[in-house]
Amino acid sequence: MNEHETSDKFRVTSVPHKSLNYVIFTGVPLYQDSYRVKNGKYSISVKARIESLPIAPQPGQHWIVRGKCKISKQDRNGYLIDQHTYDSPKHAECSLPETGEQLIKFIANESDFKGIGESKARALWDALGRDFHKIVRNGNDASRKRLREHLTDDSIDVLFQGYQKYANLRDFNWMSNKKIPVSVQQRLIKYHGEKTLKCLRRNPYLLMAFGMSFVQTDELARSEFSCKLEDENRLSAALEAVLFDDVKRGNTYTPPKLLRANLIKLLNDKDLVELAFKAGYNKAQYLLNPDTGNFHQTATLLMESVIAKRLLKLANSTTSRFDEKANKAYRKAILELPYELTEKQHEAVTTCLGNDISCITGGAGTGKTTVLRTAVRAFDSLKYQIHAAALSGRAAMRLRESIGFDTTTIAGFLRNKPIVPCEKQPLHLLVVDEASMIDVPTMYRIVNHVHPSVRIILSGDPDQLPPIGCGKVLADVVKSNVIKNTALDIVKRQDGPSGIPEYSKKVNSGQVPLELSIGNIFFHETEKKSIVDQCTKLYAQSPSSSRVMAPTRKLVEDLNAGIQKTCNFEGELLQFMMDGDSYYQNLRRGDEILFTQNSHSLGFQNGSLGKLISVEFDEERKLYGKIELDTGEIIDITQSVLDCIELGYAITLHKAQGSQFPRIIVAVTKGRITDRAWLYTAITRAETEVHLVGSAEEFEIITKNISNANRRRSFLLTLLKYHKN
């Protein structure tokens, strides 16, 4: 097999493989200057990521590819032919011919123009010439009237529909020449359609809304669109970028000194800063707080204001909810329990029943789910319809197991119809578990998804990891003292001499335990370069009960690769054959599997865990194997499933939040997200045993590192306190 840089023009004959991430399409070579098939016995195969292509490949299309080409021999029905394979080509273009004979041949042979043969296509070109594209692109009554001279109404419909599929290709090619990434092009076309180029020429900085940074956009705008330094669109885009960057760090407002400094850094010109403030104000990008001088991104402030008003409306309800009916339901729920509740747990249940909105907070193992289970059963007795949700799939699954009612992810909840009371079902309760993970945009969507009369219970641990998005909703709600909260503090889950409750409590308060190894907590002093090896060794000691936690995706990938190599190196690969080639993902029978997306129809959620139990390829049914979930359910691996699974020996902490495992191995490394909240959350994922792997020095630094949540600037707390009366 040899490899060299080249290009090919070809007609697509098949698309044997297509997934969410990549596609394989094959075809026959064409002459560069025509649409005639080349003589010669070779075929072309292209493997490319979906986001790198302007449109989805389909049989009949004509493509040009450039890049590294591997040439190999393939057996086709007893004949040996060359196959040119392009794996992730540098350039891939599907083009609609512009003029003359090429366009005639294209329409006559393209399946999208079925019924329009060469004679009709030629007559059209002879009559319309270079006006052809303009007339067909318009697709209006005037165009239809002109085309009726040569085509029936049915054929005109076919022509319009077929052309529409390729109408944006010219725009794609134009944008490619401007060095705009294909993924950004696709989002632009999807949003702006045929007006894309017009919008771009008017304001190239709109590229930022579709995935490009200010620096990337600014370079392109100034070089390709001749934008001036003082252009209002440029300056407002710079201000938007600085505000948005602060929001991405978790903050909901920006102090003026910080905003000004970051603007100067971005624009590299002090004189343009005031003009940027003016440009941003004209476009309503921010609101200036007159009391503090802080700048609030308009959309973020709106969301915080709506959240505060909705929560306060529930909190300020003067109606006493804990009446005789509620007390009876409470007593009934208590009697069904196989154990006694603590005094605090009793208080938590009655608080939930007595208020339209309430919180249940506490560390891992303090009995939050016990309270939820009891409260939910009481609400069920009172004829409330129960809606229960958590941010991650695994947390939602665990919640369902705990309370005995149907649950969903918050994403799934928001996809369903809004909760609106009716005569048939006037009473509704929404339970949100692991609420510490809820950011401002998510909470805004939740409160807008439910009627103001829907009662709400928020449950979580405000000391755990802050949300990935901006804000710290649960922490602000609890700190405000406006909404009733019961803080549980007696650990019920972790019994015996494990030492986990005491250890985690010290870490959470910023204290380094005097002994790093105590009880069932074992500290393994390890150099950073050896962390993967040490975690792998520890995992191999008890694979069935262990899970590894790590702070970054990169470290998770390295750990998964190392553990697989050590613990399952002989497992049969998940693979299949196509056109004589073998395709496989680095997944082996016996591997631990993590699901990275939701599929309610197939029975798994983002964060679900399982084991790969079969890798037998069923060509007829297009099945690649089977996965057994940790719930015992069996999932057939289809192409759609294959797109959302990866190794799950090691996972990020966000995937683990809301879950517990018997034995936890924690990779302790300094980083942007590793603080005492991260370490506390990781330790409390363990039921009985914790292994900490890293250096004592970095452990101390992380423990003393104030939680990122405490550094976040959030306005929700102020809004709750200010408007409480």
XYZ file of C-alpha atoms in Angstrom:
725
model
C 0.000 0.000 0.000
C 1.364 3.409 -0.913
C 0.272 6.921 0.078
C 0.619 10.269 -1.670
C -0.959 13.730 -1.979
C -3.452 13.941 -4.836
C -7.008 14.868 -5.776
C -9.916 13.084 -7.403
C -13.227 14.033 -8.913
C -15.877 11.333 -8.641
C -19.547 10.462 -8.702
C -20.921 8.939 -5.483
C -22.285 5.432 -6.002
C -22.919 4.419 -2.379
C -22.830 5.603 1.234
C -22.080 2.343 3.095
C -21.593 3.933 6.512
C -23.078 7.006 8.175
C -23.169 7.901 11.860
C -23.528 11.028 13.961
C -19.779 11.582 13.784
C -18.443 10.341 10.470
C -19.424 9.034 7.053
C -17.904 6.748 4.425
C -18.892 7.248 0.801
C -17.574 5.619 -2.355
C -17.727 6.309 -6.066
C -16.298 6.138 -9.577
C -13.695 8.607 -10.880
C -14.615 11.355 -13.338
C -12.525 13.479 -15.666
C -11.632 16.793 -14.039
C -13.151 18.890 -16.840
C -16.327 16.907 -17.492
C -18.831 14.521 -16.001
C -17.679 11.495 -17.990
C -16.487 8.425 -16.080
C -12.780 7.765 -16.408
C -11.661 4.572 -17.994
C -9.549 2.456 -15.723
C -10.199 0.001 -12.981
C -10.175 1.937 -9.759
C -12.696 3.208 -7.229
C -12.670 5.989 -4.646
C -13.547 5.791 -0.966
C -13.726 8.789 1.366
C -13.849 8.639 5.168
C -14.650 12.015 6.714
C -16.162 13.569 9.811
C -19.692 14.862 9.268
C -18.854 18.395 10.405
C -16.083 18.675 7.789
C -18.475 18.291 4.839
C -20.705 21.007 3.342
C -23.657 18.615 2.792
C -24.445 14.972 3.445
C -23.085 12.693 0.664
C -25.711 10.873 -1.420
C -25.526 8.585 -4.472
C -25.440 10.545 -7.698
C -23.595 13.578 -6.312
C -20.296 14.780 -7.762
C -17.415 15.506 -5.414
C -13.839 16.761 -5.540
C -11.473 15.635 -2.753
C -7.867 16.576 -2.027
C -5.478 15.137 0.485
C -3.455 12.037 1.316
C -4.602 9.068 -0.709
C -3.864 5.411 0.094
C -3.908 3.043 -2.861
C -4.662 -0.626 -2.240
C -5.915 -3.660 -4.162
C -9.534 -4.754 -3.656
C -11.258 -7.920 -4.868
C -14.525 -7.014 -6.623
C -16.404 -10.023 -7.936
C -13.185 -11.848 -8.774
C -11.446 -8.798 -10.291
C -8.574 -6.964 -8.616
C -8.978 -3.202 -8.811
C -7.209 -0.268 -7.224
C -9.006 1.569 -4.442
C -8.090 5.175 -3.675
C -8.917 5.840 -0.015
C -9.008 9.373 1.429
C -9.090 9.370 5.233
C -10.055 12.834 6.565
C -9.174 14.706 3.327
C -7.895 18.281 3.533
C -10.645 19.449 1.179
C -13.970 17.952 0.126
C -16.316 19.831 -2.182
C -19.649 18.968 -3.750
C -20.223 21.336 -6.626
C -23.139 22.227 -8.861
C -21.970 22.889 -12.457
C -22.340 26.490 -13.517
C -22.493 26.366 -17.277
C -23.107 24.472 -20.465
C -22.554 20.822 -21.094
C -21.573 19.963 -17.522
C -24.840 21.320 -16.127
C -26.889 19.512 -18.801
C -25.208 16.191 -18.010
C -25.530 16.786 -14.281
C -29.296 17.385 -14.363
C -29.878 14.523 -16.791
C -27.959 12.004 -14.676
C -28.618 13.248 -11.125
C -31.290 11.255 -9.267
C -32.556 14.439 -7.595
C -33.799 15.612 -11.017
C -35.661 12.425 -11.915
C -37.851 12.846 -15.000
C -35.746 15.619 -16.549
C -33.701 13.907 -19.246
C -30.870 15.262 -21.358
C -33.139 16.692 -24.042
C -35.195 18.701 -21.530
C -32.081 19.827 -19.710
C -30.485 20.953 -22.964
C -33.637 22.812 -24.015
C -33.628 24.615 -20.677
C -30.018 25.678 -21.061
C -30.514 26.784 -24.635
C -33.494 28.907 -23.594
C -32.248 30.322 -20.299
C -28.456 30.267 -20.575
C -26.770 31.958 -17.652
C -30.142 33.048 -16.270
C -30.819 29.396 -15.464
C -29.480 29.537 -11.893
C -31.244 32.813 -11.068
C -34.614 31.611 -12.373
C -34.499 28.222 -10.660
C -33.127 29.642 -7.410
C -36.000 32.161 -7.128
C -38.658 29.465 -7.389
C -41.442 32.061 -7.672
C -44.479 32.327 -9.934
C -42.540 34.284 -12.561
C -39.897 31.529 -12.675
C -42.575 28.857 -12.894
C -44.269 30.692 -15.796
C -40.952 30.876 -17.683
C -40.204 27.179 -17.138
C -43.672 26.015 -18.280
C -42.534 26.568 -21.843
C -40.336 23.482 -21.474
C -41.532 21.499 -18.442
C -44.738 20.239 -16.833
C -45.685 21.466 -13.357
C -44.569 18.144 -11.883
C -41.154 18.439 -13.569
C -40.862 22.049 -12.388
C -41.499 20.889 -8.807
C -38.774 18.263 -9.199
C -36.381 20.882 -10.607
C -37.051 23.318 -7.736
C -36.702 20.632 -5.060
C -33.559 19.138 -6.586
C -31.936 22.525 -7.070
C -32.741 23.613 -3.518
C -30.581 20.788 -2.219
C -27.552 22.278 -3.964
C -28.532 25.943 -3.809
C -26.230 26.729 -0.901
C -23.147 25.036 -2.312
C -21.942 28.234 -3.950
C -22.206 29.959 -0.562
C -20.286 27.103 1.080
C -17.493 27.394 -1.473
C -17.383 31.180 -1.075
C -17.090 30.847 2.694
C -14.436 28.149 2.361
C -12.375 30.568 0.282
C -12.785 33.058 3.142
C -11.345 30.386 5.489
C -14.545 30.007 7.518
C -14.650 26.522 9.142
C -17.150 24.107 7.607
C -18.914 23.495 10.938
C -19.522 27.254 11.244
C -20.715 27.400 7.629
C -23.301 24.720 8.290
C -24.725 26.535 11.308
C -24.792 29.829 9.384
C -26.643 28.347 6.419
C -29.094 26.561 8.691
C -29.955 29.827 10.453
C -29.721 32.450 7.678
C -30.413 30.307 4.591
C -30.029 32.131 1.294
C -29.423 35.439 3.132
C -26.172 34.136 4.663
C -23.710 35.988 2.454
C -25.709 39.218 2.634
C -25.705 39.032 6.445
C -21.988 38.207 6.547
C -21.032 41.106 4.294
C -23.105 43.437 6.470
C -21.573 42.183 9.729
C -18.892 39.473 9.642
C -18.757 39.517 13.461
C -21.970 37.520 13.558
C -19.633 34.538 13.044
C -19.024 34.672 16.800
C -22.589 33.510 17.430
C -21.888 30.372 15.403
C -18.725 29.107 17.060
C -15.804 31.411 16.227
C -13.846 33.387 18.811
C -13.448 37.151 18.632
C -9.752 36.815 17.722
C -10.522 34.386 14.857
C -13.427 36.504 13.633
C -11.523 39.764 13.928
C -8.610 38.477 11.881
C -10.961 37.253 9.155
C -13.139 40.396 9.232
C -10.182 42.703 8.818
C -8.365 40.640 6.160
C -11.318 39.343 4.109
C -13.997 41.982 4.713
C -11.799 45.087 5.166
C -13.341 45.997 8.538
C -11.787 49.050 10.217
C -10.502 49.108 13.793
C -13.197 51.576 14.899
C -16.050 49.711 13.154
C -19.073 49.688 15.508
C -19.755 46.001 14.802
C -16.169 45.178 15.760
C -16.249 47.143 19.006
C -19.618 45.799 20.159
C -18.404 42.272 19.316
C -15.309 42.825 21.477
C -17.456 43.944 24.410
C -19.781 40.981 23.907
C -16.782 38.615 23.863
C -15.410 39.957 27.165
C -18.799 39.766 28.878
C -19.444 36.277 27.528
C -16.002 35.023 28.571
C -16.810 36.063 32.127
C -20.150 34.259 31.940
C -18.337 31.128 30.714
C -16.218 31.276 33.877
C -19.437 30.977 35.883
C -20.096 34.653 36.663
C -23.331 36.522 35.987
C -21.919 40.061 36.163
C -18.571 41.785 35.607
C -17.013 44.597 37.718
C -16.135 47.711 35.659
C -12.413 47.590 36.436
C -12.135 43.971 35.233
C -14.258 44.614 32.147
C -12.181 47.622 31.148
C -8.884 45.764 31.658
C -10.040 42.800 29.574
C -11.319 45.093 26.818
C -7.988 46.903 26.622
C -6.223 43.555 26.445
C -8.492 42.332 23.653
C -8.514 45.495 21.542
C -4.936 46.503 22.380
C -6.069 50.138 22.263
C -7.207 52.183 25.303
C -8.816 54.838 23.109
C -11.291 52.343 21.623
C -12.666 51.172 24.984
C -15.153 54.030 25.477
C -16.361 53.586 21.902
C -16.855 49.884 22.645
C -19.017 50.708 25.701
C -21.107 53.036 23.547
C -21.453 50.458 20.755
C -22.473 47.771 23.256
C -25.024 50.077 24.894
C -26.554 50.921 21.512
C -27.070 47.207 20.866
C -28.454 46.556 24.395
C -25.684 44.058 25.159
C -25.479 45.021 28.823
C -27.245 46.774 31.676
C -25.277 48.933 34.090
C -26.154 48.519 37.762
C -26.379 52.104 39.094
C -25.740 51.001 42.695
C -22.615 48.912 42.081
C -21.361 50.031 38.693
C -21.257 46.381 37.615
C -22.006 45.330 34.058
C -24.671 42.652 33.560
C -25.028 40.785 30.301
C -28.617 41.569 29.353
C -29.761 37.990 28.762
C -28.194 36.683 31.990
C -29.743 39.430 34.128
C -33.147 38.748 32.580
C -32.865 35.053 33.463
C -31.800 35.732 37.068
C -34.672 38.223 37.493
C -37.275 35.748 36.229
C -35.900 32.970 38.473
C -35.987 35.236 41.534
C -39.567 36.397 40.884
C -40.885 32.857 40.353
C -39.166 31.409 43.422
C -40.229 34.337 45.613
C -43.838 34.019 44.452
C -43.838 30.423 45.714
C -41.935 31.288 48.898
C -44.227 34.184 49.826
C -47.428 32.170 49.610
C -49.412 32.889 52.781
C -51.497 29.736 52.542
C -50.599 27.165 55.200
C -50.087 23.866 53.405
C -49.572 21.578 56.396
C -53.234 20.991 57.191
C -54.981 17.922 58.527
C -54.915 16.200 55.103
C -51.157 16.810 54.769
C -50.558 15.552 58.316
C -52.511 12.375 57.584
C -50.502 11.770 54.383
C -47.290 12.449 56.315
C -48.196 9.913 59.032
C -49.115 7.317 56.427
C -45.755 7.768 54.621
C -43.871 7.481 57.915
C -45.603 4.216 58.797
C -44.536 2.659 55.482
C -40.842 3.164 56.296
C -38.841 0.179 57.608
C -36.808 2.477 59.891
C -37.076 5.576 62.056
C -36.363 9.042 60.685
C -34.087 11.406 62.565
C -35.508 14.606 63.997
C -33.981 16.617 61.127
C -35.458 14.244 58.562
C -38.916 14.630 60.119
C -38.437 18.389 59.936
C -37.427 18.172 56.280
C -40.519 16.158 55.296
C -42.940 18.473 57.110
C -41.187 21.527 55.623
C -41.698 20.138 52.122
C -45.373 19.459 52.833
C -45.920 22.859 54.424
C -44.384 25.093 51.749
C -44.882 25.683 48.026
C -41.112 25.641 47.576
C -38.473 24.141 49.861
C -34.944 22.781 49.872
C -33.376 19.650 51.301
C -29.606 19.967 51.605
C -26.806 17.953 53.131
C -23.679 15.987 52.406
C -23.523 12.544 50.855
C -25.207 9.900 52.951
C -27.189 12.264 55.191
C -30.505 10.871 54.016
C -31.699 13.382 51.412
C -33.169 10.640 49.232
C -34.908 9.109 52.278
C -36.594 12.445 52.917
C -37.484 12.778 49.250
C -38.944 9.280 49.143
C -41.079 9.962 52.223
C -42.200 13.418 51.064
C -43.027 12.234 47.541
C -45.168 9.367 48.885
C -47.049 11.824 51.062
C -47.613 14.123 48.074
C -48.787 11.122 46.065
C -51.361 10.358 48.789
C -52.542 13.962 48.449
C -53.228 13.299 44.728
C -50.293 15.337 43.425
C -48.811 14.328 40.092
C -45.114 13.763 40.678
C -42.486 15.092 38.252
C -38.911 14.201 39.222
C -35.740 15.159 37.355
C -31.950 15.388 37.714
C -29.333 16.910 35.462
C -27.372 13.776 34.578
C -28.763 10.493 33.319
C -27.179 8.450 36.082
C -28.449 10.820 38.784
C -31.946 10.536 37.316
C -31.691 6.757 37.296
C -30.536 6.674 40.925
C -33.349 9.066 41.897
C -35.897 6.721 40.324
C -34.459 3.796 42.291
C -34.618 5.842 45.516
C -38.117 7.348 45.366
C -39.927 4.675 43.360
C -41.435 7.118 40.840
C -40.649 7.770 37.187
C -37.798 10.220 36.671
C -36.101 11.870 33.746
C -33.141 14.059 32.966
C -33.807 17.778 33.030
C -33.178 17.822 29.277
C -35.889 15.177 28.847
C -38.203 17.054 31.211
C -37.817 20.243 29.162
C -38.537 18.370 25.923
C -41.893 17.224 27.300
C -45.012 19.389 27.361
C -45.003 22.198 29.964
C -46.679 21.374 33.293
C -50.022 23.172 33.339
C -52.658 22.243 35.944
C -56.089 21.369 34.627
C -59.443 20.383 36.070
C -58.629 16.692 35.782
C -55.177 17.096 37.426
C -54.898 20.391 39.368
C -52.036 19.400 41.699
C -48.416 19.026 40.580
C -45.061 18.638 42.353
C -41.652 19.051 40.712
C -38.642 17.443 42.433
C -35.186 18.506 41.231
C -32.404 16.317 42.639
C -28.698 17.137 42.609
C -29.779 20.766 42.292
C -26.242 22.012 42.990
C -25.532 21.132 39.346
C -28.253 23.491 38.010
C -26.988 26.699 36.374
C -28.909 29.917 35.704
C -29.961 29.164 32.077
C -31.238 25.710 33.093
C -33.174 27.025 36.099
C -34.657 29.753 33.913
C -35.955 27.121 31.494
C -37.317 25.020 34.367
C -39.367 27.821 35.965
C -40.718 28.808 32.561
C -41.677 25.202 31.864
C -43.993 24.908 34.856
C -47.090 26.852 35.870
C -46.533 29.266 38.822
C -48.767 27.072 41.000
C -46.557 23.973 40.625
C -44.846 23.171 43.931
C -41.090 22.639 43.884
C -38.588 20.712 46.015
C -34.874 21.310 45.409
C -32.492 18.693 46.807
C -28.729 18.718 46.754
C -25.433 19.536 48.412
C -24.379 23.171 47.878
C -20.831 22.230 48.909
C -20.397 19.947 45.896
C -19.165 20.968 42.453
C -20.708 24.161 41.103
C -22.632 23.971 37.813
C -20.734 23.836 34.546
C -22.694 26.895 33.382
C -22.977 30.292 35.043
C -24.383 31.007 38.484
C -24.816 28.896 41.618
C -28.565 28.628 41.987
C -28.861 26.192 44.901
C -26.078 27.843 46.922
C -27.714 31.282 46.433
C -31.175 29.990 47.307
C -29.903 28.419 50.539
C -27.770 31.421 51.504
C -30.637 33.857 50.946
C -32.678 32.377 53.845
C -35.746 33.375 51.878
C -36.740 29.841 50.898
C -37.254 27.195 53.586
C -34.301 24.841 53.764
C -33.589 21.842 55.967
C -29.885 21.061 56.258
C -29.296 17.377 57.091
C -26.014 16.736 58.889
C -26.115 13.202 60.337
C -24.556 10.672 57.972
C -26.758 7.608 57.500
C -25.193 5.864 54.492
C -21.566 5.317 55.322
C -21.616 3.112 58.395
C -18.711 1.556 60.254
C -15.121 2.705 60.610
C -14.664 3.909 57.008
C -13.694 7.392 58.138
C -15.213 8.849 54.962
C -17.748 11.236 56.595
C -15.202 12.814 58.934
C -12.490 12.959 56.276
C -14.738 14.591 53.668
C -16.058 17.092 56.229
C -12.505 18.252 56.970
C -11.675 18.589 53.274
C -14.884 20.558 52.714
C -13.881 23.029 55.443
C -10.397 23.460 53.937
C -8.558 21.405 56.567
C -5.901 18.901 55.558
C -6.442 15.716 57.620
C -3.562 14.994 59.992
C -3.346 11.499 58.548
C -3.868 11.236 54.788
C -4.505 7.502 55.155
C -7.042 6.542 57.810
C -9.793 3.924 58.097
C -10.880 2.941 54.599
C -9.163 5.934 53.012
C -5.766 5.189 51.483
C -3.396 7.853 50.182
C -0.850 6.712 47.573
C 2.038 9.162 47.192
C 2.629 9.203 43.451
C 4.506 11.356 40.929
C 2.299 12.969 38.299
C 3.849 10.918 35.481
C 2.972 7.700 37.328
C -0.644 8.492 38.276
C -2.127 6.519 35.378
C -0.013 3.458 36.211
C -0.843 3.616 39.930
C -4.593 4.064 39.326
C -4.496 1.172 36.870
C -2.737 -1.067 39.407
C -5.302 -0.217 42.098
C -8.218 -0.784 39.729
C -6.851 -4.216 38.784
C -6.997 -5.277 42.454
C -10.811 -5.139 42.492
C -12.293 -4.409 39.049
C -15.873 -5.374 39.886
C -16.261 -2.784 42.670
C -14.029 0.062 41.425
C -14.449 3.267 39.483
C -11.754 5.864 38.765
C -12.455 9.630 38.978
C -10.313 12.199 37.181
C -10.605 15.969 36.629
C -9.974 16.192 32.863
C -11.144 14.423 29.728
C -7.528 13.859 28.668
C -6.614 12.110 31.913
C -9.829 10.055 31.732
C -8.876 8.888 28.230
C -5.343 7.953 29.359
C -6.713 6.068 32.364
C -9.264 4.180 30.273
C -6.590 3.182 27.770
C -4.241 2.035 30.549
C -6.890 0.060 32.440
C -8.190 -1.604 29.283
C -4.669 -2.603 28.291
C -3.996 -4.088 31.727
C -7.332 -5.633 32.635
C -8.896 -6.558 29.303
C -6.095 -6.775 26.726
C -7.351 -10.109 25.391
C -10.968 -9.039 24.966
C -12.294 -9.472 21.433
C -12.513 -6.182 19.505
C -15.858 -4.761 18.433
C -15.438 -4.611 14.627
C -17.153 -5.173 11.300
C -16.221 -5.525 7.629
C -17.179 -3.154 4.830
C -15.954 -3.184 1.226
C -13.119 -5.450 2.243
C -11.965 -3.073 4.993
C -12.136 -3.757 8.711
C -13.658 -1.016 10.862
C -13.583 -0.975 14.638
C -13.679 1.179 17.723
C -11.224 0.458 20.477
C -13.854 -1.352 22.512
C -13.429 -4.966 23.656
C -15.767 -7.602 24.998
C -15.714 -7.265 28.796
C -15.015 -3.480 28.771
C -16.803 -1.104 31.133
C -18.918 1.261 29.019
C -20.133 4.817 29.583
C -23.069 6.269 27.636
C -22.566 9.909 26.650
C -26.040 10.751 25.309
C -29.689 10.180 26.163
C -32.001 7.778 24.388
C -35.226 7.171 26.264
C -36.523 4.935 23.483
C -33.488 2.641 23.708
C -33.360 2.645 27.501
C -30.213 4.551 28.443
C -29.241 8.045 29.539
C -26.174 10.255 29.524
C -24.048 8.822 32.341
C -25.489 5.291 32.231
C -22.869 2.587 32.823
C -22.694 -0.966 31.553
C -20.481 -3.778 30.337
C -19.825 -4.850 26.741
C -20.913 -8.503 26.801
C -20.983 -9.321 23.068
C -19.143 -8.086 19.953
C -20.773 -10.376 17.386
C -21.569 -8.472 14.169
C -25.025 -9.189 12.767
C -24.776 -7.892 9.182
C -28.428 -8.517 8.376
C -29.748 -6.533 11.385
C -26.792 -4.117 11.442
C -26.043 -4.930 15.093
C -22.508 -4.760 16.436
C -22.924 -6.455 19.808
C -24.664 -6.101 23.187
C -24.189 -4.078 26.373
C -25.549 -5.058 29.759
C -26.438 -1.964 31.808
C -25.732 -1.940 35.533
C -29.532 -2.127 35.914
C -29.479 -5.554 34.227
C -31.096 -4.359 30.979
C -29.572 -5.480 27.665
C -28.907 -2.877 24.940
C -28.353 -3.918 21.311
C -25.501 -1.928 19.756
C -26.853 -0.243 16.641
C -25.067 2.525 14.765
C -26.866 5.159 16.823
C -25.749 3.436 20.041
C -22.181 3.120 18.752
C -22.070 6.897 18.377
C -22.660 7.529 22.054
C -20.575 4.990 23.965
C -17.000 5.061 25.214
C -14.828 3.292 27.769
C -16.117 3.769 31.310
C -13.413 2.402 33.629
C -12.602 6.031 34.455
C -15.055 8.932 34.283
C -15.073 12.642 35.031
C -16.550 13.739 38.303
C -19.443 15.512 36.596
C -20.493 12.143 35.143
C -20.284 10.608 38.612
C -22.147 13.330 40.500
C -25.351 11.906 41.891
C -23.911 8.369 41.953
C -22.056 6.155 44.439
C -19.699 3.262 43.925
C -18.311 0.760 46.461
C -14.672 1.635 45.809
C -13.427 4.945 44.402
C -9.951 5.701 43.006
C -9.308 9.448 42.678
C -6.573 10.920 40.472
C -5.453 13.937 42.522
C -3.894 16.552 40.240
C -3.852 20.335 40.319
C -5.919 22.000 37.616
C -8.425 24.666 36.728
C -11.381 22.807 38.252
C -9.709 20.932 41.130
C -10.534 22.660 44.394
C -11.818 21.501 47.779
C -15.374 21.140 46.371
C -14.073 18.845 43.639
C -12.108 16.745 46.131
C -15.011 16.638 48.604
C -17.415 15.533 45.872
C -15.018 12.828 44.642
C -14.448 11.366 48.109
C -18.162 11.240 48.872
C -18.886 9.165 45.754
C -17.480 6.168 47.697
C -19.676 3.847 49.731
C -16.939 1.997 51.613
C -13.413 2.631 50.299
C -11.397 5.531 48.854
C -7.959 5.522 47.185
C -6.337 8.924 46.620
C -3.514 8.917 44.060
C -1.159 11.883 43.759
C 1.262 13.965 45.796
C 0.602 15.135 49.350
C 1.739 18.600 48.295
C -0.900 18.877 45.560
C -3.527 17.339 47.863
C -2.850 20.129 50.382
C -2.989 22.830 47.677
C -6.327 21.506 46.373
C -7.813 21.202 49.858
C -6.866 24.779 50.755
C -8.055 26.053 47.388
C -11.357 27.862 47.975
C -14.218 26.399 45.988
C -14.704 27.884 42.545
C -18.350 28.323 43.482
C -17.360 30.752 46.252
C -15.397 32.824 43.762
C -18.302 33.107 41.368
C -20.033 36.436 41.056
C -23.774 35.839 41.068
C -26.607 38.372 41.259
C -29.399 35.932 42.116
C -28.655 36.087 45.845
C -29.045 39.885 45.815
C -32.297 39.653 43.841
C -33.766 37.124 46.276
C -32.875 39.220 49.329
C -33.885 42.533 47.752
C -37.299 41.391 46.580
C -38.201 39.063 49.458
C -40.741 41.480 50.851
